[in-house]
Each structure stands twice: as C-alpha cells, then as structure tokens.
Amino acid sequence: VDIHQLEGWARRIRQRILAMGCLAGGTHFGPSFSAAEILAVLYGAILNVHPGNIESEDRDRFVLSKGHASAALLAALAEKKILDPETLRSYCREGSPYGGHLDMLKVKGVEASTGALGHGFGFACGMAYAAKLRGKPYRTYVLLGDGECQEGSVWETAMCASQQGLDRLVAVIDYNRLQGMGFVSDICKLEPFGARWKSFGWGVREVNGHDLAEIYDALAKTPLEKDRPTAIIARTVKGKGVSFMENKAIWHYRLPNEEELRTACRELAIEDIERILS
Ligand SMILES: Cc1ncc(C[n+]2csc(CCOP(=O)(O)OP(=O)(O)O)c2C)c(N)n1
C-alpha cells in the first residue's frame, strides 16, 4: 500500500471538511477531523467500492454509524470519485441532497441513513448477516464513535454479530475520548474497552487512529480471529489537524471565526479555500 498516497487522501479529506463546513455555516468539525485517516485507509486501500461497482450487490459496504461526521464521508466519497466535489458546495443548503446527516436514498455511495447514534451498527450487522445467508463475498465495515458505544443497542448488535459468526463484519471505533459535551470517561466510561469487546466474542486490535500504516495493517488482516467479527479500536484525537480544535469539546460543533479560519487553513495547507471544492 502507498502510504504517501493515503497521506494525500487524509489531507484532502480534511481540506474539504473545512471548506464544506464553512460554506454551510457549521458542521461537526471535531468528529469529522478525527476520522480522516480511518476513512482515507478504508476508501483509499481497503473497500472494494468504486464508481464502476457502486450499484453492484457484491460491493463492500461502509456504514458511518457516527452519522454526524457526514462531512468526512462526503469528502471521502468525492476523493473516491463516487461524487463530484463541486456538488459539495451545496452541503446543508436548502434543496441539497447532502444534509448534516446523510440520506441513503439521496446520496450515491451512502449505504445507510444514520445520525441516531447506535443504529448504524445494527444496520451494518444486518448487511453482514445478509451476505452470509446469501453467500455473497462482500465485507461490511462500520465506523462508531466512542460515546456512541454507551448506547445499549451497540452491545445488542455486538452479541448478535458474534453469535452469527459474522467474520466479514469489521467495526472501527473512533476512540477520541470525547463525546458531545465532555469526556466519555467522565460521563459513562468504556474501559476496559478492548476486554469488553473480547468478552462479547469479537477479535480486537488497538491502533493509533492517525497512523495510516497501522490502520491499514489491522484492516488488511481481518478477520483477526476465525469465525469472529473484528473490532478495531482506533485511538484518535478529536479535531485532529487543527491545533486549536484538538481535544476540545467545544469543537464538537462550532464555526471558526475569521482569525481561526486563517489558522485552520494554514495548518491544513489550504492556500485558497474557495478552490477546495472544485
Ligand atoms: C441517539 C442519539 N442521541 C444523541 C445524539 C446527539 N449527538 C450527536 S453527536 C453526539 C456525541 C457523539 O460522541 P461520540 O460517539 O464519541 O462521537 P464523536 O463526536 O466524539 O466522534 C451526540 C450525543 C444523537 N445523534 N443520537
């Protein structure tokens, strides 16, 4: 795998997130930036999905269960040329197919309408179960937030997936330690997180969620354990890439002011933000 190429993917995903969010007058910047490398590896090197097979039943599936990171998914779909980057200028505008949470009936490449935390994971489990029942070769990948894992439905799905032996289901958890209003550990802690996934019958690996080679290595080796679904716990930084957004709950959803925008552009290597979505 070409890590240098994936670095370009992650950089352009972040640039598009900033441009889209600023044009829209706001988006979930922190949650979107934290997932940039995970999406770069998935769309750049793992998923068997491209403009030519997007309607094929055998394509791999990706479900963004932390649906509020819609800007990150749209940026990745544009990088994959499944949608035209120019159309992203309409993000969150009246009449646009692209809302703050994505609609699978309106956006090509979006496999599940998500936004209600805890639901996308069950949706993905159903897709993986369908593949098994019908002898289909595709794999199903799903991205969850760590705060999202406080939802009971996540653990119902985890039990169901291991009981059914869904070894082509891979859950990546964006473990950035923050949820909407504060630190996960202050609200309802998850640790011992890896041990919990293991006890639910999953193969587990922890990675640095901003290290492209580590993420790739883990994803390329799934299933980690025979006949078991895989959980990849990706340690990340919420807001990664823009210094003043990193690790700050306030940047879960906030619009940068003019000075902050200048700093963000500099740090994300954006020369002209007007030209990012073209
Ligand atoms: C069922 C449900 N409850 C509440 C919300 C509101 N909400 C949106 S994002 C968020 C925090 C998510 O935190 P986490 O899963 O850790 O993801 P992160 O933003 O840190 O990537 C909440 C509570 C929601 N979308 N769905």
PDB file of C-alpha atoms and ligand atoms in Angstrom:
ATOM      1  CA  VAL A   1       0.000   0.000   0.000  1.00  0.00           C
ATOM      2  CA  ASP A   2       1.199   3.508  -0.856  1.00  0.00           C
ATOM      3  CA  ILE A   3       1.188   5.402   2.456  1.00  0.00           C
ATOM      4  CA  HIS A   4       2.270   8.626   0.760  1.00  0.00           C
ATOM      5  CA  GLN A   5      -0.809   8.472  -1.430  1.00  0.00           C
ATOM      6  CA  LEU A   6      -3.019   7.884   1.619  1.00  0.00           C
ATOM      7  CA  GLU A   7      -1.480  10.938   3.306  1.00  0.00           C
ATOM      8  CA  GLY A   8      -2.753  12.949   0.350  1.00  0.00           C
ATOM      9  CA  TRP A   9      -6.183  11.410   0.825  1.00  0.00           C
ATOM     10  CA  ALA A  10      -6.318  12.342   4.506  1.00  0.00           C
ATOM     11  CA  ARG A  11      -5.092  15.872   3.783  1.00  0.00           C
ATOM     12  CA  ARG A  12      -7.679  16.464   1.072  1.00  0.00           C
ATOM     13  CA  ILE A  13     -10.446  14.940   3.214  1.00  0.00           C
ATOM     14  CA  ARG A  14      -9.644  17.484   5.971  1.00  0.00           C
ATOM     15  CA  GLN A  15      -9.431  20.357   3.489  1.00  0.00           C
ATOM     16  CA  ARG A  16     -12.845  19.518   2.058  1.00  0.00           C
ATOM     17  CA  ILE A  17     -14.378  19.148   5.519  1.00  0.00           C
ATOM     18  CA  LEU A  18     -13.223  22.660   6.406  1.00  0.00           C
ATOM     19  CA  ALA A  19     -14.438  24.151   3.121  1.00  0.00           C
ATOM     20  CA  MET A  20     -17.816  22.403   3.295  1.00  0.00           C
ATOM     21  CA  GLY A  21     -18.422  23.242   6.937  1.00  0.00           C
ATOM     22  CA  CYS A  22     -17.525  26.891   6.494  1.00  0.00           C
ATOM     23  CA  LEU A  23     -19.718  27.309   3.415  1.00  0.00           C
ATOM     24  CA  ALA A  24     -22.590  25.628   5.268  1.00  0.00           C
ATOM     25  CA  GLY A  25     -22.151  27.847   8.308  1.00  0.00           C
ATOM     26  CA  GLY A  26     -21.209  24.959  10.578  1.00  0.00           C
ATOM     27  CA  THR A  27     -20.628  21.243  10.800  1.00  0.00           C
ATOM     28  CA  HIS A  28     -19.218  18.678  13.217  1.00  0.00           C
ATOM     29  CA  PHE A  29     -15.569  19.602  12.608  1.00  0.00           C
ATOM     30  CA  GLY A  30     -14.041  17.764  15.580  1.00  0.00           C
ATOM     31  CA  PRO A  31     -15.778  14.411  14.888  1.00  0.00           C
ATOM     32  CA  SER A  32     -15.009  14.659  11.155  1.00  0.00           C
ATOM     33  CA  PHE A  33     -11.314  15.530  11.509  1.00  0.00           C
ATOM     34  CA  SER A  34     -10.789  12.698  13.973  1.00  0.00           C
ATOM     35  CA  ALA A  35     -11.860  10.121  11.358  1.00  0.00           C
ATOM     36  CA  ALA A  36      -9.841  11.440   8.373  1.00  0.00           C
ATOM     37  CA  GLU A  37      -7.116   8.775   8.390  1.00  0.00           C
ATOM     38  CA  ILE A  38      -9.596   5.951   9.058  1.00  0.00           C
ATOM     39  CA  LEU A  39     -11.679   6.994   6.043  1.00  0.00           C
ATOM     40  CA  ALA A  40      -8.567   7.572   3.922  1.00  0.00           C
ATOM     41  CA  VAL A  41      -7.422   3.990   4.517  1.00  0.00           C
ATOM     42  CA  LEU A  42     -10.894   2.487   4.080  1.00  0.00           C
ATOM     43  CA  TYR A  43     -11.712   4.284   0.815  1.00  0.00           C
ATOM     44  CA  GLY A  44      -8.128   4.553  -0.436  1.00  0.00           C
ATOM     45  CA  ALA A  45      -6.962   0.998   0.173  1.00  0.00           C
ATOM     46  CA  ILE A  46      -9.494  -1.395   1.685  1.00  0.00           C
ATOM     47  CA  LEU A  47     -13.050  -1.105   0.400  1.00  0.00           C
ATOM     48  CA  ASN A  48     -13.869  -2.817  -2.855  1.00  0.00           C
ATOM     49  CA  VAL A  49     -16.089   0.026  -3.943  1.00  0.00           C
ATOM     50  CA  HIS A  50     -15.596   2.443  -6.824  1.00  0.00           C
ATOM     51  CA  PRO A  51     -17.726   4.393  -9.320  1.00  0.00           C
ATOM     52  CA  GLY A  52     -17.948   1.314 -11.559  1.00  0.00           C
ATOM     53  CA  ASN A  53     -19.395  -1.098  -8.981  1.00  0.00           C
ATOM     54  CA  ILE A  54     -21.391   1.212  -6.725  1.00  0.00           C
ATOM     55  CA  GLU A  55     -24.667  -0.448  -7.754  1.00  0.00           C
ATOM     56  CA  SER A  56     -23.293  -3.994  -7.643  1.00  0.00           C
ATOM     57  CA  GLU A  57     -24.610  -6.306  -4.957  1.00  0.00           C
ATOM     58  CA  ASP A  58     -21.104  -7.585  -4.372  1.00  0.00           C
ATOM     59  CA  ARG A  59     -19.546  -4.219  -3.461  1.00  0.00           C
ATOM     60  CA  ASP A  60     -18.147  -3.814   0.030  1.00  0.00           C
ATOM     61  CA  ARG A  61     -20.343  -1.834   2.401  1.00  0.00           C
ATOM     62  CA  PHE A  62     -19.337   1.034   4.656  1.00  0.00           C
ATOM     63  CA  VAL A  63     -21.739   2.446   7.246  1.00  0.00           C
ATOM     64  CA  LEU A  64     -20.992   5.687   9.072  1.00  0.00           C
ATOM     65  CA  SER A  65     -22.717   4.876  12.343  1.00  0.00           C
ATOM     66  CA  LYS A  66     -21.411   8.137  13.874  1.00  0.00           C
ATOM     67  CA  GLY A  67     -23.544   9.841  11.239  1.00  0.00           C
ATOM     68  CA  HIS A  68     -22.788  13.368  12.402  1.00  0.00           C
ATOM     69  CA  ALA A  69     -19.381  13.077  10.684  1.00  0.00           C
ATOM     70  CA  SER A  70     -21.193  13.365   7.339  1.00  0.00           C
ATOM     71  CA  ALA A  71     -18.722  15.946   6.007  1.00  0.00           C
ATOM     72  CA  ALA A  72     -15.888  13.434   6.376  1.00  0.00           C
ATOM     73  CA  LEU A  73     -17.789  10.722   4.496  1.00  0.00           C
ATOM     74  CA  LEU A  74     -18.763  13.107   1.684  1.00  0.00           C
ATOM     75  CA  ALA A  75     -15.141  14.241   1.404  1.00  0.00           C
ATOM     76  CA  ALA A  76     -14.018  10.607   1.101  1.00  0.00           C
ATOM     77  CA  LEU A  77     -16.704   9.815  -1.498  1.00  0.00           C
ATOM     78  CA  ALA A  78     -15.506  12.814  -3.518  1.00  0.00           C
ATOM     79  CA  GLU A  79     -11.897  11.642  -3.268  1.00  0.00           C
ATOM     80  CA  LYS A  80     -13.071   8.223  -4.499  1.00  0.00           C
ATOM     81  CA  LYS A  81     -14.794   9.993  -7.420  1.00  0.00           C
ATOM     82  CA  ILE A  82     -18.123   8.472  -6.437  1.00  0.00           C
ATOM     83  CA  LEU A  83     -19.467  12.001  -6.257  1.00  0.00           C
ATOM     84  CA  ASP A  84     -18.374  15.288  -7.779  1.00  0.00           C
ATOM     85  CA  PRO A  85     -16.530  17.536  -5.273  1.00  0.00           C
ATOM     86  CA  GLU A  86     -18.100  20.627  -6.798  1.00  0.00           C
ATOM     87  CA  THR A  87     -21.563  19.464  -5.734  1.00  0.00           C
ATOM     88  CA  LEU A  88     -20.414  19.542  -2.101  1.00  0.00           C
ATOM     89  CA  ARG A  89     -20.790  23.327  -2.191  1.00  0.00           C
ATOM     90  CA  SER A  90     -24.483  22.743  -1.529  1.00  0.00           C
ATOM     91  CA  TYR A  91     -23.791  20.856   1.737  1.00  0.00           C
ATOM     92  CA  CYS A  92     -26.553  21.602   4.278  1.00  0.00           C
ATOM     93  CA  ARG A  93     -28.270  24.125   1.994  1.00  0.00           C
ATOM     94  CA  GLU A  94     -31.943  24.217   1.151  1.00  0.00           C
ATOM     95  CA  GLY A  95     -32.693  21.591  -1.508  1.00  0.00           C
ATOM     96  CA  SER A  96     -29.276  19.907  -1.333  1.00  0.00           C
ATOM     97  CA  PRO A  97     -29.071  16.104  -1.284  1.00  0.00           C
ATOM     98  CA  TYR A  98     -26.407  16.494   1.413  1.00  0.00           C
ATOM     99  CA  GLY A  99     -27.695  17.134   4.905  1.00  0.00           C
ATOM    100  CA  GLY A 100     -25.819  17.227   8.190  1.00  0.00           C
ATOM    101  CA  HIS A 101     -26.869  13.584   8.464  1.00  0.00           C
ATOM    102  CA  LEU A 102     -26.875  11.668   5.210  1.00  0.00           C
ATOM    103  CA  ASP A 103     -29.798  10.090   3.402  1.00  0.00           C
ATOM    104  CA  MET A 104     -29.089   6.778   1.648  1.00  0.00           C
ATOM    105  CA  LEU A 105     -31.927   7.445  -0.797  1.00  0.00           C
ATOM    106  CA  LYS A 106     -30.404  10.736  -1.924  1.00  0.00           C
ATOM    107  CA  VAL A 107     -26.645  10.202  -1.969  1.00  0.00           C
ATOM    108  CA  LYS A 108     -24.917   7.584  -4.085  1.00  0.00           C
ATOM    109  CA  GLY A 109     -22.376   5.688  -2.005  1.00  0.00           C
ATOM    110  CA  VAL A 110     -24.160   6.270   1.299  1.00  0.00           C
ATOM    111  CA  GLU A 111     -25.194   2.798   2.419  1.00  0.00           C
ATOM    112  CA  ALA A 112     -27.345   3.687   5.433  1.00  0.00           C
ATOM    113  CA  SER A 113     -29.159   6.788   6.663  1.00  0.00           C
ATOM    114  CA  THR A 114     -27.566   7.448  10.020  1.00  0.00           C
ATOM    115  CA  GLY A 115     -27.448  10.115  12.705  1.00  0.00           C
ATOM    116  CA  ALA A 116     -29.332   8.428  15.508  1.00  0.00           C
ATOM    117  CA  LEU A 117     -26.346   7.012  17.385  1.00  0.00           C
ATOM    118  CA  GLY A 118     -26.377   3.258  17.933  1.00  0.00           C
ATOM    119  CA  HIS A 119     -28.462   2.454  14.848  1.00  0.00           C
ATOM    120  CA  GLY A 120     -25.917   2.273  12.014  1.00  0.00           C
ATOM    121  CA  PHE A 121     -24.080  -0.553  13.719  1.00  0.00           C
ATOM    122  CA  GLY A 122     -27.189  -2.761  13.771  1.00  0.00           C
ATOM    123  CA  PHE A 123     -27.833  -1.824  10.143  1.00  0.00           C
ATOM    124  CA  ALA A 124     -24.293  -2.924   9.231  1.00  0.00           C
ATOM    125  CA  CYS A 125     -24.681  -6.163  11.185  1.00  0.00           C
ATOM    126  CA  GLY A 126     -27.802  -6.901   9.126  1.00  0.00           C
ATOM    127  CA  MET A 127     -25.876  -6.321   5.906  1.00  0.00           C
ATOM    128  CA  ALA A 128     -23.127  -8.676   7.034  1.00  0.00           C
ATOM    129  CA  TYR A 129     -25.686 -11.302   8.049  1.00  0.00           C
ATOM    130  CA  ALA A 130     -27.399 -10.970   4.666  1.00  0.00           C
ATOM    131  CA  ALA A 131     -24.064 -11.552   2.918  1.00  0.00           C
ATOM    132  CA  LYS A 132     -23.530 -14.700   4.942  1.00  0.00           C
ATOM    133  CA  LEU A 133     -27.035 -16.076   4.306  1.00  0.00           C
ATOM    134  CA  ARG A 134     -26.814 -15.382   0.577  1.00  0.00           C
ATOM    135  CA  GLY A 135     -23.209 -16.491   0.104  1.00  0.00           C
ATOM    136  CA  LYS A 136     -22.112 -13.019  -1.038  1.00  0.00           C
ATOM    137  CA  PRO A 137     -18.419 -12.156  -0.928  1.00  0.00           C
ATOM    138  CA  TYR A 138     -18.654  -8.563   0.302  1.00  0.00           C
ATOM    139  CA  ARG A 139     -17.368  -7.250   3.598  1.00  0.00           C
ATOM    140  CA  THR A 140     -19.108  -4.730   5.820  1.00  0.00           C
ATOM    141  CA  TYR A 141     -17.227  -2.006   7.667  1.00  0.00           C
ATOM    142  CA  VAL A 142     -18.790   0.338  10.183  1.00  0.00           C
ATOM    143  CA  LEU A 143     -17.418   3.390  11.991  1.00  0.00           C
ATOM    144  CA  LEU A 144     -18.657   4.072  15.515  1.00  0.00           C
ATOM    145  CA  GLY A 145     -17.928   6.862  17.967  1.00  0.00           C
ATOM    146  CA  ASP A 146     -16.693   6.001  21.438  1.00  0.00           C
ATOM    147  CA  GLY A 147     -19.514   7.935  23.094  1.00  0.00           C
ATOM    148  CA  GLU A 148     -21.852   6.073  20.769  1.00  0.00           C
ATOM    149  CA  CYS A 149     -20.739   2.861  22.470  1.00  0.00           C
ATOM    150  CA  GLN A 150     -22.681   3.961  25.550  1.00  0.00           C
ATOM    151  CA  GLU A 151     -25.828   3.026  23.610  1.00  0.00           C
ATOM    152  CA  GLY A 152     -27.314  -0.333  24.637  1.00  0.00           C
ATOM    153  CA  SER A 153     -28.110  -1.147  21.005  1.00  0.00           C
ATOM    154  CA  VAL A 154     -24.368  -1.269  20.278  1.00  0.00           C
ATOM    155  CA  TRP A 155     -23.949  -4.171  22.672  1.00  0.00           C
ATOM    156  CA  GLU A 156     -27.062  -5.954  21.408  1.00  0.00           C
ATOM    157  CA  THR A 157     -25.523  -5.800  17.953  1.00  0.00           C
ATOM    158  CA  ALA A 158     -22.140  -6.946  19.255  1.00  0.00           C
ATOM    159  CA  MET A 159     -23.772 -10.042  20.793  1.00  0.00           C
ATOM    160  CA  CYS A 160     -25.789 -10.815  17.691  1.00  0.00           C
ATOM    161  CA  ALA A 161     -22.786 -10.471  15.338  1.00  0.00           C
ATOM    162  CA  SER A 162     -20.610 -12.841  17.339  1.00  0.00           C
ATOM    163  CA  GLN A 163     -23.399 -15.388  17.762  1.00  0.00           C
ATOM    164  CA  GLN A 164     -23.862 -15.426  13.982  1.00  0.00           C
ATOM    165  CA  GLY A 165     -20.097 -15.690  13.413  1.00  0.00           C
ATOM    166  CA  LEU A 166     -20.017 -12.625  11.152  1.00  0.00           C
ATOM    167  CA  ASP A 167     -16.324 -12.736  10.335  1.00  0.00           C
ATOM    168  CA  ARG A 168     -16.761 -10.285   7.442  1.00  0.00           C
ATOM    169  CA  LEU A 169     -18.037  -7.554   9.733  1.00  0.00           C
ATOM    170  CA  VAL A 170     -15.459  -5.025  10.924  1.00  0.00           C
ATOM    171  CA  ALA A 171     -16.264  -2.295  13.429  1.00  0.00           C
ATOM    172  CA  VAL A 172     -13.811   0.579  13.729  1.00  0.00           C
ATOM    173  CA  ILE A 173     -14.257   2.669  16.848  1.00  0.00           C
ATOM    174  CA  ASP A 174     -13.072   6.266  16.636  1.00  0.00           C
ATOM    175  CA  TYR A 175     -11.803   6.404  20.208  1.00  0.00           C
ATOM    176  CA  ASN A 176     -11.176  10.137  20.557  1.00  0.00           C
ATOM    177  CA  ARG A 177     -12.199  10.120  24.278  1.00  0.00           C
ATOM    178  CA  LEU A 178     -14.660  12.975  23.836  1.00  0.00           C
ATOM    179  CA  GLN A 179     -18.382  12.846  23.189  1.00  0.00           C
ATOM    180  CA  GLY A 180     -20.695  15.804  22.560  1.00  0.00           C
ATOM    181  CA  MET A 181     -20.460  17.559  25.905  1.00  0.00           C
ATOM    182  CA  GLY A 182     -17.311  16.264  27.570  1.00  0.00           C
ATOM    183  CA  PHE A 183     -15.008  13.335  28.176  1.00  0.00           C
ATOM    184  CA  VAL A 184     -16.518   9.867  27.789  1.00  0.00           C
ATOM    185  CA  SER A 185     -14.750   8.715  30.969  1.00  0.00           C
ATOM    186  CA  ASP A 186     -16.482  11.454  32.997  1.00  0.00           C
ATOM    187  CA  ILE A 187     -19.932  10.581  31.652  1.00  0.00           C
ATOM    188  CA  CYS A 188     -20.112   6.785  31.276  1.00  0.00           C
ATOM    189  CA  LYS A 189     -16.733   5.149  30.917  1.00  0.00           C
ATOM    190  CA  LEU A 190     -15.962   2.362  28.472  1.00  0.00           C
ATOM    191  CA  GLU A 191     -12.830   0.798  29.930  1.00  0.00           C
ATOM    192  CA  PRO A 192     -11.736  -1.937  29.941  1.00  0.00           C
ATOM    193  CA  PHE A 193     -12.887  -1.362  26.367  1.00  0.00           C
ATOM    194  CA  GLY A 194     -10.861  -3.955  24.451  1.00  0.00           C
ATOM    195  CA  ALA A 195     -11.623  -6.608  27.067  1.00  0.00           C
ATOM    196  CA  ARG A 196     -15.324  -5.809  26.792  1.00  0.00           C
ATOM    197  CA  TRP A 197     -15.347  -6.348  23.015  1.00  0.00           C
ATOM    198  CA  LYS A 198     -13.395  -9.588  23.532  1.00  0.00           C
ATOM    199  CA  SER A 199     -15.885 -10.794  26.123  1.00  0.00           C
ATOM    200  CA  PHE A 200     -18.653 -10.200  23.563  1.00  0.00           C
ATOM    201  CA  GLY A 201     -16.906 -12.640  21.219  1.00  0.00           C
ATOM    202  CA  TRP A 202     -15.012 -10.241  18.951  1.00  0.00           C
ATOM    203  CA  GLY A 203     -11.424 -10.264  17.712  1.00  0.00           C
ATOM    204  CA  VAL A 204      -9.877  -6.993  18.895  1.00  0.00           C
ATOM    205  CA  ARG A 205      -6.919  -4.833  17.956  1.00  0.00           C
ATOM    206  CA  GLU A 206      -5.967  -1.362  19.136  1.00  0.00           C
ATOM    207  CA  VAL A 207      -4.237   1.043  16.737  1.00  0.00           C
ATOM    208  CA  ASN A 208      -3.171   4.658  16.540  1.00  0.00           C
ATOM    209  CA  GLY A 209      -6.074   6.032  14.514  1.00  0.00           C
ATOM    210  CA  HIS A 210      -3.901   8.641  12.800  1.00  0.00           C
ATOM    211  CA  ASP A 211      -1.184   6.195  11.736  1.00  0.00           C
ATOM    212  CA  LEU A 212      -2.110   5.166   8.208  1.00  0.00           C
ATOM    213  CA  ALA A 213       0.192   2.135   8.119  1.00  0.00           C
ATOM    214  CA  GLU A 214      -1.114   0.813  11.428  1.00  0.00           C
ATOM    215  CA  ILE A 215      -4.742   1.255  10.410  1.00  0.00           C
ATOM    216  CA  TYR A 216      -4.061  -0.408   7.074  1.00  0.00           C
ATOM    217  CA  ASP A 217      -2.252  -3.319   8.661  1.00  0.00           C
ATOM    218  CA  ALA A 218      -5.132  -4.005  11.051  1.00  0.00           C
ATOM    219  CA  LEU A 219      -7.848  -3.678   8.408  1.00  0.00           C
ATOM    220  CA  ALA A 220      -5.985  -5.804   5.870  1.00  0.00           C
ATOM    221  CA  LYS A 221      -5.659  -8.662   8.353  1.00  0.00           C
ATOM    222  CA  THR A 222      -9.314  -9.093   9.223  1.00  0.00           C
ATOM    223  CA  PRO A 223     -10.828 -11.278  10.464  1.00  0.00           C
ATOM    224  CA  LEU A 224      -8.365 -11.140  13.325  1.00  0.00           C
ATOM    225  CA  GLU A 225      -9.887 -14.314  14.748  1.00  0.00           C
ATOM    226  CA  LYS A 226     -11.504 -17.205  12.941  1.00  0.00           C
ATOM    227  CA  ASP A 227     -15.309 -17.036  12.687  1.00  0.00           C
ATOM    228  CA  ARG A 228     -15.465 -13.838  14.732  1.00  0.00           C
ATOM    229  CA  PRO A 229     -16.289 -10.254  13.858  1.00  0.00           C
ATOM    230  CA  THR A 230     -13.482  -7.733  14.315  1.00  0.00           C
ATOM    231  CA  ALA A 231     -13.325  -4.579  16.421  1.00  0.00           C
ATOM    232  CA  ILE A 232     -10.522  -2.140  15.691  1.00  0.00           C
ATOM    233  CA  ILE A 233     -10.169   0.387  18.460  1.00  0.00           C
ATOM    234  CA  ALA A 234      -8.578   3.422  16.819  1.00  0.00           C
ATOM    235  CA  ARG A 235      -7.076   5.862  19.295  1.00  0.00           C
ATOM    236  CA  THR A 236      -7.636   9.303  17.847  1.00  0.00           C
ATOM    237  CA  VAL A 237      -7.659  12.990  18.723  1.00  0.00           C
ATOM    238  CA  LYS A 238     -10.922  14.832  18.279  1.00  0.00           C
ATOM    239  CA  GLY A 239     -10.326  17.805  15.962  1.00  0.00           C
ATOM    240  CA  LYS A 240      -7.023  16.325  14.747  1.00  0.00           C
ATOM    241  CA  GLY A 241      -5.121  18.528  12.308  1.00  0.00           C
ATOM    242  CA  VAL A 242      -6.265  21.938  13.537  1.00  0.00           C
ATOM    243  CA  SER A 243      -4.344  22.752  16.726  1.00  0.00           C
ATOM    244  CA  PHE A 244      -6.964  24.871  18.474  1.00  0.00           C
ATOM    245  CA  MET A 245      -9.681  22.268  17.812  1.00  0.00           C
ATOM    246  CA  GLU A 246      -7.740  19.282  19.140  1.00  0.00           C
ATOM    247  CA  ASN A 247      -9.124  17.667  22.291  1.00  0.00           C
ATOM    248  CA  LYS A 248     -11.639  20.455  22.872  1.00  0.00           C
ATOM    249  CA  ALA A 249     -15.277  19.513  23.447  1.00  0.00           C
ATOM    250  CA  ILE A 250     -16.414  22.919  22.156  1.00  0.00           C
ATOM    251  CA  TRP A 251     -15.249  21.938  18.645  1.00  0.00           C
ATOM    252  CA  HIS A 252     -17.761  19.090  18.532  1.00  0.00           C
ATOM    253  CA  TYR A 253     -19.880  21.649  16.684  1.00  0.00           C
ATOM    254  CA  ARG A 254     -18.760  25.224  16.221  1.00  0.00           C
ATOM    255  CA  LEU A 255     -17.887  27.558  13.351  1.00  0.00           C
ATOM    256  CA  PRO A 256     -14.400  29.127  13.279  1.00  0.00           C
ATOM    257  CA  ASN A 257     -14.242  32.940  13.295  1.00  0.00           C
ATOM    258  CA  GLU A 258     -12.146  34.739  10.671  1.00  0.00           C
ATOM    259  CA  GLU A 259      -8.886  34.525  12.550  1.00  0.00           C
ATOM    260  CA  GLU A 260      -9.453  30.882  13.499  1.00  0.00           C
ATOM    261  CA  LEU A 261     -10.249  30.119   9.873  1.00  0.00           C
ATOM    262  CA  ARG A 262      -6.949  31.639   8.740  1.00  0.00           C
ATOM    263  CA  THR A 263      -5.086  29.452  11.253  1.00  0.00           C
ATOM    264  CA  ALA A 264      -7.030  26.349  10.213  1.00  0.00           C
ATOM    265  CA  CYS A 265      -6.288  26.991   6.521  1.00  0.00           C
ATOM    266  CA  ARG A 266      -2.590  27.407   7.253  1.00  0.00           C
ATOM    267  CA  GLU A 267      -2.438  24.204   9.301  1.00  0.00           C
ATOM    268  CA  LEU A 268      -4.346  22.208   6.688  1.00  0.00           C
ATOM    269  CA  ALA A 269      -2.169  23.569   3.859  1.00  0.00           C
ATOM    270  CA  ILE A 270      -5.076  25.374   2.199  1.00  0.00           C
ATOM    271  CA  GLU A 271      -3.956  28.274   0.004  1.00  0.00           C
ATOM    272  CA  ASP A 272      -7.351  29.274  -1.297  1.00  0.00           C
ATOM    273  CA  ILE A 273     -10.391  27.817   0.460  1.00  0.00           C
ATOM    274  CA  GLU A 274     -12.631  28.921  -2.434  1.00  0.00           C
ATOM    275  CA  ARG A 275     -10.889  26.426  -4.692  1.00  0.00           C
ATOM    276  CA  ILE A 276     -11.055  23.364  -2.450  1.00  0.00           C
ATOM    277  CA  LEU A 277     -14.462  22.227  -3.702  1.00  0.00           C
ATOM    278  CA  SER A 278     -13.706  22.206  -7.409  1.00  0.00           C
TER     279      SER A 278
HETATM  280  C1  LIG B   1     -29.441   8.552  19.764  1.00  0.00           C
HETATM  281  C2  LIG B   1     -28.737   9.863  19.738  1.00  0.00           C
HETATM  282  N1  LIG B   1     -28.594  10.576  20.860  1.00  0.00           N
HETATM  283  C3  LIG B   1     -27.958  11.777  20.843  1.00  0.00           C
HETATM  284  C4  LIG B   1     -27.477  12.295  19.683  1.00  0.00           C
HETATM  285  C5  LIG B   1     -26.812  13.663  19.650  1.00  0.00           C
HETATM  286  N2  LIG B   1     -25.373  13.545  19.437  1.00  0.00           N
HETATM  287  C6  LIG B   1     -24.809  13.768  18.226  1.00  0.00           C
HETATM  288  S1  LIG B   1     -23.155  13.539  18.230  1.00  0.00           S
HETATM  289  C7  LIG B   1     -23.149  13.142  19.868  1.00  0.00           C
HETATM  290  C8  LIG B   1     -21.871  12.765  20.568  1.00  0.00           C
HETATM  291  C9  LIG B   1     -21.197  11.599  19.920  1.00  0.00           C
HETATM  292  O1  LIG B   1     -19.995  11.284  20.557  1.00  0.00           O
HETATM  293  P1  LIG B   1     -19.072  10.147  20.008  1.00  0.00           P
HETATM  294  O2  LIG B   1     -19.864   8.937  19.669  1.00  0.00           O
HETATM  295  O3  LIG B   1     -17.967   9.962  20.985  1.00  0.00           O
HETATM  296  O4  LIG B   1     -18.524  10.692  18.618  1.00  0.00           O
HETATM  297  P2  LIG B   1     -17.503  11.887  18.334  1.00  0.00           P
HETATM  298  O5  LIG B   1     -18.330  13.094  18.080  1.00  0.00           O
HETATM  299  O6  LIG B   1     -16.621  12.067  19.525  1.00  0.00           O
HETATM  300  O7  LIG B   1     -16.736  11.442  17.166  1.00  0.00           O
HETATM  301  C10 LIG B   1     -24.444  13.189  20.385  1.00  0.00           C
HETATM  302  C11 LIG B   1     -24.785  12.904  21.792  1.00  0.00           C
HETATM  303  C12 LIG B   1     -27.648  11.524  18.502  1.00  0.00           C
HETATM  304  N3  LIG B   1     -27.177  11.926  17.306  1.00  0.00           N
HETATM  305  N4  LIG B   1     -28.268  10.309  18.555  1.00  0.00           N
END
